[in-house]
XYZ file of N, CA, C and O in Angstrom:
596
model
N -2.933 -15.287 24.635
C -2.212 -14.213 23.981
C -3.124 -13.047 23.689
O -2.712 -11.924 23.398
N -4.161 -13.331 23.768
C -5.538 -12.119 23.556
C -5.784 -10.984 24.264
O -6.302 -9.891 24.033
N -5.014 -11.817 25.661
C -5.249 -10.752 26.917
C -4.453 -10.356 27.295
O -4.524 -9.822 28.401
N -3.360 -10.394 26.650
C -1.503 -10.091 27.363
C -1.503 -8.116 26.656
O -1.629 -7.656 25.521
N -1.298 -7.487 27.993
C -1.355 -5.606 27.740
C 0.116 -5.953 26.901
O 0.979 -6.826 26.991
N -0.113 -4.780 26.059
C 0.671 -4.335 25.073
C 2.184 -4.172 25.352
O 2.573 -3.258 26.079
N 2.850 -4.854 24.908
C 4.389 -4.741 25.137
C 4.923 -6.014 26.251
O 6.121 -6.082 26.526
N 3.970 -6.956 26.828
C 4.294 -7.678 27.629
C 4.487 -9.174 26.635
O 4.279 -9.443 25.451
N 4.983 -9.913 27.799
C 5.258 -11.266 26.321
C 4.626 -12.387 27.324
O 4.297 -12.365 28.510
N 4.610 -13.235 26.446
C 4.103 -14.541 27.247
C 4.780 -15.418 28.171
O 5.957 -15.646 27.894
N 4.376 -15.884 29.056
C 5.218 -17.005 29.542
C 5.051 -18.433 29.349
O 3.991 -18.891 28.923
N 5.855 -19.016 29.587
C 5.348 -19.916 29.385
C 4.809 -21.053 30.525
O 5.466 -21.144 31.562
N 3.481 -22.020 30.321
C 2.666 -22.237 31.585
C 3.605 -23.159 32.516
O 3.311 -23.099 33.710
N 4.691 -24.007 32.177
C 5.366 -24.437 32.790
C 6.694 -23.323 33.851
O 7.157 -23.646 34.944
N 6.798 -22.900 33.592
C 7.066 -21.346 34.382
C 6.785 -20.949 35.553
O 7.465 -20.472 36.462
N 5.468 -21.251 35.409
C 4.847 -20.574 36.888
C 5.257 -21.806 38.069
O 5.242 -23.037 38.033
N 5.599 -20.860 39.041
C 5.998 -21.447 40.174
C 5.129 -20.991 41.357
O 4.820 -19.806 41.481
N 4.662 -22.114 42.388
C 4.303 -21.519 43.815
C 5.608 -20.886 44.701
O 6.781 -21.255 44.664
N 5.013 -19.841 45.486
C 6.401 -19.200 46.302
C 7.054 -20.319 47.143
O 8.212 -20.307 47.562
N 6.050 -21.371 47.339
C 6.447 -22.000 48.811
C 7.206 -23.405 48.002
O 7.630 -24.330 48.695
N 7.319 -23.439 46.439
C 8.247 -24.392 45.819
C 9.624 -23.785 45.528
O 10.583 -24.470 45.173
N 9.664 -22.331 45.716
C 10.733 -22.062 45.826
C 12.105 -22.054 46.874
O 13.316 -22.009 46.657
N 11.179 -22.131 48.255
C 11.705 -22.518 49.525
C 13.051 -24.086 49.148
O 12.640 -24.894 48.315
N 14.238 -24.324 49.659
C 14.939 -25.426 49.861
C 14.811 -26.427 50.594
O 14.817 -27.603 50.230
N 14.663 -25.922 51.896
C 13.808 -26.853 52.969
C 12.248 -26.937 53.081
O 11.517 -26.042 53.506
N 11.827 -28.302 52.575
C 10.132 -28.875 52.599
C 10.182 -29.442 54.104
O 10.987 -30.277 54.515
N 9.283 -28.894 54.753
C 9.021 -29.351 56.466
C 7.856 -30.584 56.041
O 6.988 -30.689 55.174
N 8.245 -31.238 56.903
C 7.418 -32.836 56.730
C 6.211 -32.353 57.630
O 6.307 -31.521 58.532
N 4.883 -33.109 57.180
C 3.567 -32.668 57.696
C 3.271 -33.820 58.575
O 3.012 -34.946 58.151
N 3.327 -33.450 59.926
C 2.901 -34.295 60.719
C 1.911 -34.774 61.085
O 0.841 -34.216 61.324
N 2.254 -36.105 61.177
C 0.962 -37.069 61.127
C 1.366 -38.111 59.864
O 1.225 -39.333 59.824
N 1.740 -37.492 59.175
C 1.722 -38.103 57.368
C 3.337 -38.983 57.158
O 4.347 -38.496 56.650
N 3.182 -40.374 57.715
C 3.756 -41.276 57.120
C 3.795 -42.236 56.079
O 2.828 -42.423 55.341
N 5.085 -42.981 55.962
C 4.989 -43.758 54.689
C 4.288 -44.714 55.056
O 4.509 -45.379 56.068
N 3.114 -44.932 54.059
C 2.398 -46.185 54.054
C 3.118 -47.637 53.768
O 3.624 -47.964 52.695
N 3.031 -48.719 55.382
C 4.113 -50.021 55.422
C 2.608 -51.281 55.127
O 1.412 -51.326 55.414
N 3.534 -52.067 54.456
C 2.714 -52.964 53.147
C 2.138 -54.042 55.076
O 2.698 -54.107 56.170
N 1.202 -54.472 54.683
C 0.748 -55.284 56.257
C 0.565 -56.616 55.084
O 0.436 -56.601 53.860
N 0.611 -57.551 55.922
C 0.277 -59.342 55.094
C -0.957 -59.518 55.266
O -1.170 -60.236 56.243
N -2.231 -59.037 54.533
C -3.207 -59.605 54.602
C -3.575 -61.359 55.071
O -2.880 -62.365 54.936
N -4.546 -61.233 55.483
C -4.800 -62.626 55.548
C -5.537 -63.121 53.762
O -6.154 -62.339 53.037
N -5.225 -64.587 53.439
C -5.361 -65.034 52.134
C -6.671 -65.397 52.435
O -7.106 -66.018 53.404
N -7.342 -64.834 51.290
C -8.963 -65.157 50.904
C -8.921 -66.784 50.342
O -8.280 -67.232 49.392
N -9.867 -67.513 51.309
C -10.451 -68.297 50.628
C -11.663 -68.713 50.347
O -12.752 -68.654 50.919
N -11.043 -69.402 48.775
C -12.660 -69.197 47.913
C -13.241 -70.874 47.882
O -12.453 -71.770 48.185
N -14.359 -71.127 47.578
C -14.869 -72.727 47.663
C -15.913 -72.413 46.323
O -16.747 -71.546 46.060
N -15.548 -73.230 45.865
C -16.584 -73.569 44.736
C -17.385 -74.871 44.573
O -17.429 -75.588 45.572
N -17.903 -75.208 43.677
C -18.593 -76.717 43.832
C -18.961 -77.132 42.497
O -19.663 -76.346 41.861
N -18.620 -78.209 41.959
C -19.042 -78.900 40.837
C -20.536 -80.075 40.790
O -20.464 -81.298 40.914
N -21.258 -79.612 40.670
C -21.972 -80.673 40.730
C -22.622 -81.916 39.413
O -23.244 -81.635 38.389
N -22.286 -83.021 39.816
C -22.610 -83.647 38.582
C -23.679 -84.769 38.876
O -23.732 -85.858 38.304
N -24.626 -84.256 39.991
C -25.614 -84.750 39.990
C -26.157 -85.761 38.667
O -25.713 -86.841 38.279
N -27.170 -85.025 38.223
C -27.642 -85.245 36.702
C -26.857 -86.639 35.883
O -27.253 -87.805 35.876
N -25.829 -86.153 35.329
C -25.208 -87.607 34.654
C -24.800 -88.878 35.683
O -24.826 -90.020 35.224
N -24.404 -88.636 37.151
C -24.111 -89.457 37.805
C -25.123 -90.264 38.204
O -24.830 -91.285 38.826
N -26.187 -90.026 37.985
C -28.058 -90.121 38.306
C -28.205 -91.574 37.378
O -28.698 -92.628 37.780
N -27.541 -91.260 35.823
C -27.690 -91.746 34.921
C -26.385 -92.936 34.299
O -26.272 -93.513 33.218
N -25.537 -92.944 35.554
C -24.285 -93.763 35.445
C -23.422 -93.015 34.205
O -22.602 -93.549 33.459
N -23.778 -91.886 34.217
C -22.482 -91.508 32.403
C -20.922 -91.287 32.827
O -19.828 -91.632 32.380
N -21.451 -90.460 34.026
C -19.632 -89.761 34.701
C -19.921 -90.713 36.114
O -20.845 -91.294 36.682
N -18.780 -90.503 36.225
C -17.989 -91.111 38.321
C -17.452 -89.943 38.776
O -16.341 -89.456 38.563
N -18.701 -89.407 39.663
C -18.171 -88.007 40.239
C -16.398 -88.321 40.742
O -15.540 -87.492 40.437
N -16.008 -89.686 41.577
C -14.624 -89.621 41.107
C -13.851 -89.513 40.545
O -12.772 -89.070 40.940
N -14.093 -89.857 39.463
C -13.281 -89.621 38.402
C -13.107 -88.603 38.154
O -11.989 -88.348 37.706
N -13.847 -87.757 38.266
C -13.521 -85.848 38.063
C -12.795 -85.307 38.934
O -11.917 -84.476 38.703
N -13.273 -85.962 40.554
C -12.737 -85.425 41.437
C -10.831 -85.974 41.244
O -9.955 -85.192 41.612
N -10.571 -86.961 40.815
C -9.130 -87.472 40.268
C -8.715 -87.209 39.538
O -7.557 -87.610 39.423
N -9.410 -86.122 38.178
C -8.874 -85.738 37.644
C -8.409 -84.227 37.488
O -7.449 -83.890 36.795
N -9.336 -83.220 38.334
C -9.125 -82.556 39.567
C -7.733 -82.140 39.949
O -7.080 -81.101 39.845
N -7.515 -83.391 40.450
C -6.417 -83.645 41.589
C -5.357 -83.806 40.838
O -4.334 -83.210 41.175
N -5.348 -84.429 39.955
C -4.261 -84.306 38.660
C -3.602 -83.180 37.971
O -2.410 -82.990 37.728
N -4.923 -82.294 37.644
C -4.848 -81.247 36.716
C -4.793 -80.007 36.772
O -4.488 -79.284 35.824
N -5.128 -79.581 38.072
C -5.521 -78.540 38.641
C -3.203 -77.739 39.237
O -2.251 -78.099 39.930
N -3.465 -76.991 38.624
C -2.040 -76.091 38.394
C -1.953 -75.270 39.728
O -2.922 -74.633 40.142
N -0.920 -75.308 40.289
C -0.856 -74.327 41.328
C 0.566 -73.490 41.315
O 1.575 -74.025 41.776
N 0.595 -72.539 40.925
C 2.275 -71.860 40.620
C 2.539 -72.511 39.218
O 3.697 -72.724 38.857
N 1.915 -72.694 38.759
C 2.077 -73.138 37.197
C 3.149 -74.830 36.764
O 4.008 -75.055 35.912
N 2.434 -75.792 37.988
C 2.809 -76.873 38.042
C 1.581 -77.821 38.536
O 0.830 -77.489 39.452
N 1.488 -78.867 37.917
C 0.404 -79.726 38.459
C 0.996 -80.662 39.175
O 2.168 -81.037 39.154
N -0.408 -81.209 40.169
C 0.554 -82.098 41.042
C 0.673 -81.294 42.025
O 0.915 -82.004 43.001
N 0.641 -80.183 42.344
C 1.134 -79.118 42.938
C 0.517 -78.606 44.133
O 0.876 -77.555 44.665
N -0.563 -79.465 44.626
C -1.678 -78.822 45.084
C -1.095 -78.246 46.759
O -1.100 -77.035 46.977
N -0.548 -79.372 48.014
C -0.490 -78.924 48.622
C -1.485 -78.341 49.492
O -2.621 -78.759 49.266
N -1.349 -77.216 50.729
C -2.517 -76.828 50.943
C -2.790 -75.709 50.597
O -3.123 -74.947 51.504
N -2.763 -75.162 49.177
C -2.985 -74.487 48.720
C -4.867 -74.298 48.207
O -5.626 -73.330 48.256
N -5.102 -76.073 47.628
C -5.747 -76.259 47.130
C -6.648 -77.482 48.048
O -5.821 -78.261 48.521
N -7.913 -77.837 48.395
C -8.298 -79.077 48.884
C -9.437 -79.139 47.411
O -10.058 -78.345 46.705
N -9.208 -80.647 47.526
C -10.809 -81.068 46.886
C -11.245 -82.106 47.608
O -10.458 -82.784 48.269
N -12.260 -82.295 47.575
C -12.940 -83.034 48.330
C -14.461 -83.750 47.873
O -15.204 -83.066 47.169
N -14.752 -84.668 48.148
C -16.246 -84.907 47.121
C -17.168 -85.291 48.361
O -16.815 -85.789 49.430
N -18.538 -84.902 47.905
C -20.119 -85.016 49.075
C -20.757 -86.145 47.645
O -20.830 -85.494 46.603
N -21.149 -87.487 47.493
C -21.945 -87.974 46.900
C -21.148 -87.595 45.639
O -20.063 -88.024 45.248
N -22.002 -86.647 45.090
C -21.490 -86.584 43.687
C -21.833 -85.002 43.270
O -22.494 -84.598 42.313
N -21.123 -84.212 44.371
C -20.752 -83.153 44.283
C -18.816 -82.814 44.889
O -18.258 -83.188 45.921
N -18.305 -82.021 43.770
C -17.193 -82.106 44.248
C -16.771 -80.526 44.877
O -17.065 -79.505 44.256
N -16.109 -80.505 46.078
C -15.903 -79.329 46.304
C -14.720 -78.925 46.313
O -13.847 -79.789 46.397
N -14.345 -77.600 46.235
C -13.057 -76.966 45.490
C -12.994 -76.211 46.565
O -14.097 -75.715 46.796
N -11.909 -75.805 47.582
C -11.369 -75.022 48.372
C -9.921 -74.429 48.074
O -8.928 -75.017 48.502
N -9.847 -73.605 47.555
C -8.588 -72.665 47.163
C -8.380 -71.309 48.021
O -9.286 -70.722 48.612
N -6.749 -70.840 47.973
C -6.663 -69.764 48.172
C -6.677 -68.721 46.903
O -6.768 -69.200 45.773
N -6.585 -67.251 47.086
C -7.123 -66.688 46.342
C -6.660 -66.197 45.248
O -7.528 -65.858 44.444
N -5.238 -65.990 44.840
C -5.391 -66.678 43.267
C -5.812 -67.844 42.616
O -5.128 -68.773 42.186
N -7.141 -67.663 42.595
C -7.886 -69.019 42.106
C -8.923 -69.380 41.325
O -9.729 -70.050 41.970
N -9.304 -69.175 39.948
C -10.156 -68.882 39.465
C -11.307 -69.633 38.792
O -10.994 -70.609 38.110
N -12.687 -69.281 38.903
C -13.800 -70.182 38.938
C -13.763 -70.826 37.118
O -13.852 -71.953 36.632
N -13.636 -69.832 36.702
C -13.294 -70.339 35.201
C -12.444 -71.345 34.821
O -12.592 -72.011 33.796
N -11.594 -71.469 35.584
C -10.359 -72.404 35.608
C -11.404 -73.670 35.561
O -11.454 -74.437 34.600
N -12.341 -73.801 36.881
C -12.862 -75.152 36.723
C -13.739 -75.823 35.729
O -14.024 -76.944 35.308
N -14.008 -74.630 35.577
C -15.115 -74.818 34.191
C -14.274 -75.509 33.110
O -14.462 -76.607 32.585
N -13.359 -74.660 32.914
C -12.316 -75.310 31.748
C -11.807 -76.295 31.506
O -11.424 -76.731 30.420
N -11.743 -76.895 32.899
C -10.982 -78.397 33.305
C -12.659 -79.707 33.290
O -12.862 -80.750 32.669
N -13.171 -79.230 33.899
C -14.106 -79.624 33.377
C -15.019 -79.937 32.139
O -15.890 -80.794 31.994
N -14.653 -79.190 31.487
C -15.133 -79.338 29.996
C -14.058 -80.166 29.535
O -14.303 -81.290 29.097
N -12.898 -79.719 29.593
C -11.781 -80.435 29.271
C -12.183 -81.875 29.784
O -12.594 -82.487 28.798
N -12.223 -82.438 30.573
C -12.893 -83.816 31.076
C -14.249 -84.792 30.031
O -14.290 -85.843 29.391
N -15.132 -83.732 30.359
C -16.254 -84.299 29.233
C -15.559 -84.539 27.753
O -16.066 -85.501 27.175
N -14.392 -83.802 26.928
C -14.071 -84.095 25.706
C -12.961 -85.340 25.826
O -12.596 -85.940 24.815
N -12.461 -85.671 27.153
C -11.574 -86.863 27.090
C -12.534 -87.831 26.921
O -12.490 -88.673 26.024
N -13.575 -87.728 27.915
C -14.619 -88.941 28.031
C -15.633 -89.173 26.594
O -16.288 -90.204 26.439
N -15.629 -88.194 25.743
C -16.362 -87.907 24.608
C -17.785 -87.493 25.191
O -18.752 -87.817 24.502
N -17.990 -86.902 26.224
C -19.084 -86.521 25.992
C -19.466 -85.160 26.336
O -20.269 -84.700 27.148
N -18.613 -84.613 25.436
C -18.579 -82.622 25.338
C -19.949 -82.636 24.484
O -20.572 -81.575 24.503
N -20.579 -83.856 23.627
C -21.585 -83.630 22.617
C -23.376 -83.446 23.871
O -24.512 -83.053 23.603
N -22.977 -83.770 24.679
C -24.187 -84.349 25.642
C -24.613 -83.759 27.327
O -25.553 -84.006 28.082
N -23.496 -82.947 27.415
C -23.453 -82.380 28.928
C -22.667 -80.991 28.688
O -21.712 -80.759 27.947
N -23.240 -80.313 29.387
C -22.651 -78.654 29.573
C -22.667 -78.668 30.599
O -23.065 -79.564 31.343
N -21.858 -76.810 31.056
C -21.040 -77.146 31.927
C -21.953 -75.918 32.794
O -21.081 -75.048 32.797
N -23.220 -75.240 33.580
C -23.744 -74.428 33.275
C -23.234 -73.715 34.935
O -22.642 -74.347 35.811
N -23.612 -72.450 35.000
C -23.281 -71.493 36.579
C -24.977 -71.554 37.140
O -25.792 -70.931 36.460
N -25.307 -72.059 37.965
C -26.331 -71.914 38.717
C -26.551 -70.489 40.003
O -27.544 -69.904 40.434
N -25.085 -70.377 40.266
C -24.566 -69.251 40.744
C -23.407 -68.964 41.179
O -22.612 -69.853 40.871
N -22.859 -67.982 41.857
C -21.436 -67.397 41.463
C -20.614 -68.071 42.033
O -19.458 -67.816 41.695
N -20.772 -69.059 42.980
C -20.132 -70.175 43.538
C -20.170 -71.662 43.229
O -19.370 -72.446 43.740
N -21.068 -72.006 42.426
C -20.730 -73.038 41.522
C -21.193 -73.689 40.249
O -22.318 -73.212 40.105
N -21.002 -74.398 39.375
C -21.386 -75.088 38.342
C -21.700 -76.220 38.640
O -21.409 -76.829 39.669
N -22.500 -76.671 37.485
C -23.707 -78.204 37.126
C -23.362 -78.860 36.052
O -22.774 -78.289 35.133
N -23.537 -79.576 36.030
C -23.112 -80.545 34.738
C -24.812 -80.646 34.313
O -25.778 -80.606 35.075
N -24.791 -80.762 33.104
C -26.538 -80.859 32.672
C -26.353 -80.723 31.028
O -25.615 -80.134 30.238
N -27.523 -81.666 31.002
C -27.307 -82.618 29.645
C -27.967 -80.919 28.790
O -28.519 -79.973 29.353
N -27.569 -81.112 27.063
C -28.090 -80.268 26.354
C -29.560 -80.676 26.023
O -30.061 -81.692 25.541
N -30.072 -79.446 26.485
C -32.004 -79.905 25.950
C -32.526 -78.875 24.638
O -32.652 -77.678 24.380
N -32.746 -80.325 23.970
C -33.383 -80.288 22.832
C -34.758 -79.978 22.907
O -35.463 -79.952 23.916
N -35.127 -79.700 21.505
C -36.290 -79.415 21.088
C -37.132 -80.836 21.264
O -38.072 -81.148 21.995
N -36.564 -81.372 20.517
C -37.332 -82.900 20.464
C -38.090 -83.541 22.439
O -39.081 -84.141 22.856
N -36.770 -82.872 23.056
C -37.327 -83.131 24.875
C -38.523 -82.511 25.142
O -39.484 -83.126 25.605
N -38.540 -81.061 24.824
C -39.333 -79.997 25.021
C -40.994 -80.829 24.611
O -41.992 -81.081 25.286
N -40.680 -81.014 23.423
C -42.180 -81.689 22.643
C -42.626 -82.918 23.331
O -43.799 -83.279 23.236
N -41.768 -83.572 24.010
C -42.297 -84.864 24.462
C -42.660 -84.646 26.198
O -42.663 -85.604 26.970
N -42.866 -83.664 26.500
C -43.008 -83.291 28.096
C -44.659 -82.610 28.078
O -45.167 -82.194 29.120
């Protein structure tokens, strides 16, 4: 309003129009179509549990995880569900997780921990990431370990 010459009034900024929005007919720019949805192919992810360590020590039955796994593990928000959506599979006493890609690594962690507190021994084993593809089972180390090494 500072700069508006004397006797003129304001407009307002919604107002202003381009000439070429005033036109009725918009000519389509060639080349420029609607973007059509394509079916990706489904990512799959593999993870790995390893429970080396306590199985070393007879505490867990890498089966038993791997069965409970197979039990627990939700697919479309039903267990039981797996299909081939999901494989598990066990090496010794590593279990491996093959999913498609809504599938999340946390999930196993969770189920896993969940496992150690059925078995009671959430007090004695964690659940740790060695790296971005899988977790370890490994006992909690104390101070008292530290001193005796």
């Amino acid at each position: 309003q500072a700069f508006l010459a004397p006797g003129s009034r304001a407009i307002a900024p919604d107002s202003f129009a381009h000439p070429a929005d005033s036109c009725c007919v918009r000519m389509a720019i060639k080349g420029l179509k609607k973007k059509v949805a394509t079916k990706a192919k489904k990512q799959t992810l593999k993870f790995t549990v390893d429970c080396q360590q306590p199985a070393d020590d007879n505490i867990i039955e890498p089966k038993d995880l791997e069965k409970f796994f197979v039990e627990k593990i939700k697919v479309e928000g039903k267990t039981g569900n797996l299909g081939d959506k999901v494989t598990i599979s066990r090496e010794k006493a590593k279990i491996h997780v093959t999913a498609e890609s809504p599938f999340s690594k946390r999930y196993l962690k969770y189920l896993s921990k969940k496992y150690l507190k059925m078995q009671q021994l959430r007090d004695f084993l964690r659940v740790i990431a060695p790296n971005k593809t899988s977790y370890e089972l490994r006992y909690f180390s104390t101070k008292d370990d530290a001193e005796e090494d």
